[in-house]
Amino acid sequence: EHPQINAVLVQIEAALRAGRRDFDALQQAAMRTLASAGYTPQYIEIRAPDLGPPCADARAWVALAAAVLGRTRLIDNRPISL
């Protein structure tokens, strides 16, 4: 777990708990946050627990992230349940 990647996943979780369902905007904001911190983000995805597309009326998701920092590829995920 890398602190900055974990932080953007926690931010996504907080947004979903607050009722936001604009998945694309949340993903893009997280990508920008990582890029501004010096990472090369590869993806930030909000998915259903089975890794299918997310549903706005669901009560569970998983946030997934991959980014490169220097020569190291970092990955993390965060299960989210309401």
PDB file of C-alpha atoms in Angstrom:
ATOM      1  CA  GLU A   1       0.000   0.000   0.000  1.00  0.00           C
ATOM      2  CA  HIS A   2       1.426   3.353  -1.019  1.00  0.00           C
ATOM      3  CA  PRO A   3       0.161   6.398   0.936  1.00  0.00           C
ATOM      4  CA  GLN A   4      -0.816   8.648  -1.989  1.00  0.00           C
ATOM      5  CA  ILE A   5      -2.552   5.888  -3.928  1.00  0.00           C
ATOM      6  CA  ASN A   6      -4.383   4.792  -0.798  1.00  0.00           C
ATOM      7  CA  ALA A   7      -5.377   8.427  -0.155  1.00  0.00           C
ATOM      8  CA  VAL A   8      -7.121   8.785  -3.530  1.00  0.00           C
ATOM      9  CA  LEU A   9      -8.962   5.493  -2.956  1.00  0.00           C
ATOM     10  CA  VAL A  10     -10.088   6.770   0.464  1.00  0.00           C
ATOM     11  CA  GLN A  11     -11.295   9.982  -1.212  1.00  0.00           C
ATOM     12  CA  ILE A  12     -13.322   7.927  -3.691  1.00  0.00           C
ATOM     13  CA  GLU A  13     -14.823   5.930  -0.832  1.00  0.00           C
ATOM     14  CA  ALA A  14     -15.781   9.136   1.001  1.00  0.00           C
ATOM     15  CA  ALA A  15     -17.408  10.538  -2.137  1.00  0.00           C
ATOM     16  CA  LEU A  16     -19.440   7.363  -2.716  1.00  0.00           C
ATOM     17  CA  ARG A  17     -20.512   7.323   0.943  1.00  0.00           C
ATOM     18  CA  ALA A  18     -21.616  10.964   0.514  1.00  0.00           C
ATOM     19  CA  GLY A  19     -23.880   9.898  -2.355  1.00  0.00           C
ATOM     20  CA  ARG A  20     -21.820  10.795  -5.409  1.00  0.00           C
ATOM     21  CA  ARG A  21     -22.290   8.436  -8.330  1.00  0.00           C
ATOM     22  CA  ASP A  22     -20.430  10.326 -11.057  1.00  0.00           C
ATOM     23  CA  PHE A  23     -17.932   7.509 -11.431  1.00  0.00           C
ATOM     24  CA  ASP A  24     -16.048   8.954 -14.412  1.00  0.00           C
ATOM     25  CA  ALA A  25     -15.549  12.332 -12.728  1.00  0.00           C
ATOM     26  CA  LEU A  26     -14.327  10.666  -9.527  1.00  0.00           C
ATOM     27  CA  GLN A  27     -11.883   8.514 -11.480  1.00  0.00           C
ATOM     28  CA  GLN A  28     -10.558  11.467 -13.486  1.00  0.00           C
ATOM     29  CA  ALA A  29     -10.101  13.598 -10.349  1.00  0.00           C
ATOM     30  CA  ALA A  30      -8.114  10.789  -8.727  1.00  0.00           C
ATOM     31  CA  MET A  31      -5.949  10.445 -11.848  1.00  0.00           C
ATOM     32  CA  ARG A  32      -5.210  14.186 -11.765  1.00  0.00           C
ATOM     33  CA  THR A  33      -4.352  14.017  -8.057  1.00  0.00           C
ATOM     34  CA  LEU A  34      -1.854  11.217  -8.634  1.00  0.00           C
ATOM     35  CA  ALA A  35      -0.340  12.942 -11.665  1.00  0.00           C
ATOM     36  CA  SER A  36       0.108  16.179  -9.724  1.00  0.00           C
ATOM     37  CA  ALA A  37       1.918  14.196  -7.003  1.00  0.00           C
ATOM     38  CA  GLY A  38       4.490  12.942  -9.529  1.00  0.00           C
ATOM     39  CA  TYR A  39       2.957   9.576 -10.401  1.00  0.00           C
ATOM     40  CA  THR A  40       2.172   8.302 -13.867  1.00  0.00           C
ATOM     41  CA  PRO A  41      -1.327   6.921 -13.295  1.00  0.00           C
ATOM     42  CA  GLN A  42      -2.265   3.932 -15.426  1.00  0.00           C
ATOM     43  CA  TYR A  43      -5.828   3.568 -14.203  1.00  0.00           C
ATOM     44  CA  ILE A  44      -8.253   4.403 -11.453  1.00  0.00           C
ATOM     45  CA  GLU A  45     -11.439   2.371 -11.747  1.00  0.00           C
ATOM     46  CA  ILE A  46     -14.608   2.099  -9.718  1.00  0.00           C
ATOM     47  CA  ARG A  47     -16.108  -1.306 -10.404  1.00  0.00           C
ATOM     48  CA  ALA A  48     -18.741  -3.664  -9.073  1.00  0.00           C
ATOM     49  CA  PRO A  49     -17.382  -6.232  -6.584  1.00  0.00           C
ATOM     50  CA  ASP A  50     -17.318  -8.804  -9.421  1.00  0.00           C
ATOM     51  CA  LEU A  51     -15.253  -6.252 -11.436  1.00  0.00           C
ATOM     52  CA  GLY A  52     -18.144  -5.564 -13.796  1.00  0.00           C
ATOM     53  CA  PRO A  53     -19.392  -2.058 -14.547  1.00  0.00           C
ATOM     54  CA  PRO A  54     -20.500  -0.087 -11.479  1.00  0.00           C
ATOM     55  CA  CYS A  55     -24.200   0.537 -10.801  1.00  0.00           C
ATOM     56  CA  ALA A  56     -25.318   3.821  -9.274  1.00  0.00           C
ATOM     57  CA  ASP A  57     -27.918   2.062  -7.111  1.00  0.00           C
ATOM     58  CA  ALA A  58     -25.477  -0.566  -5.789  1.00  0.00           C
ATOM     59  CA  ARG A  59     -24.372  -0.688  -2.162  1.00  0.00           C
ATOM     60  CA  ALA A  60     -20.899  -2.100  -2.840  1.00  0.00           C
ATOM     61  CA  TRP A  61     -18.019  -1.329  -5.191  1.00  0.00           C
ATOM     62  CA  VAL A  62     -14.280  -1.767  -5.400  1.00  0.00           C
ATOM     63  CA  ALA A  63     -11.895   1.072  -6.256  1.00  0.00           C
ATOM     64  CA  LEU A  64      -8.793  -0.075  -8.153  1.00  0.00           C
ATOM     65  CA  ALA A  65      -5.619   1.863  -8.912  1.00  0.00           C
ATOM     66  CA  ALA A  66      -2.331   1.397 -10.717  1.00  0.00           C
ATOM     67  CA  ALA A  67       0.369   4.014 -11.149  1.00  0.00           C
ATOM     68  CA  VAL A  68       4.077   4.211 -11.835  1.00  0.00           C
ATOM     69  CA  LEU A  69       6.430   6.121  -9.558  1.00  0.00           C
ATOM     70  CA  GLY A  70       9.965   6.189 -10.887  1.00  0.00           C
ATOM     71  CA  ARG A  71      10.587   2.676 -12.143  1.00  0.00           C
ATOM     72  CA  THR A  72       8.097   1.012  -9.805  1.00  0.00           C
ATOM     73  CA  ARG A  73       4.540   0.050 -10.704  1.00  0.00           C
ATOM     74  CA  LEU A  74       2.223   0.350  -7.716  1.00  0.00           C
ATOM     75  CA  ILE A  75      -1.232  -1.197  -7.445  1.00  0.00           C
ATOM     76  CA  ASP A  76      -3.887  -0.974  -4.754  1.00  0.00           C
ATOM     77  CA  ASN A  77      -7.585  -1.621  -4.280  1.00  0.00           C
ATOM     78  CA  ARG A  78     -10.240  -0.726  -1.744  1.00  0.00           C
ATOM     79  CA  PRO A  79     -13.507  -2.601  -1.252  1.00  0.00           C
ATOM     80  CA  ILE A  80     -16.340  -0.155  -0.474  1.00  0.00           C
ATOM     81  CA  SER A  81     -19.645  -1.102   1.138  1.00  0.00           C
ATOM     82  CA  LEU A  82     -22.431   1.161   2.333  1.00  0.00           C
TER      83      LEU A  82
END
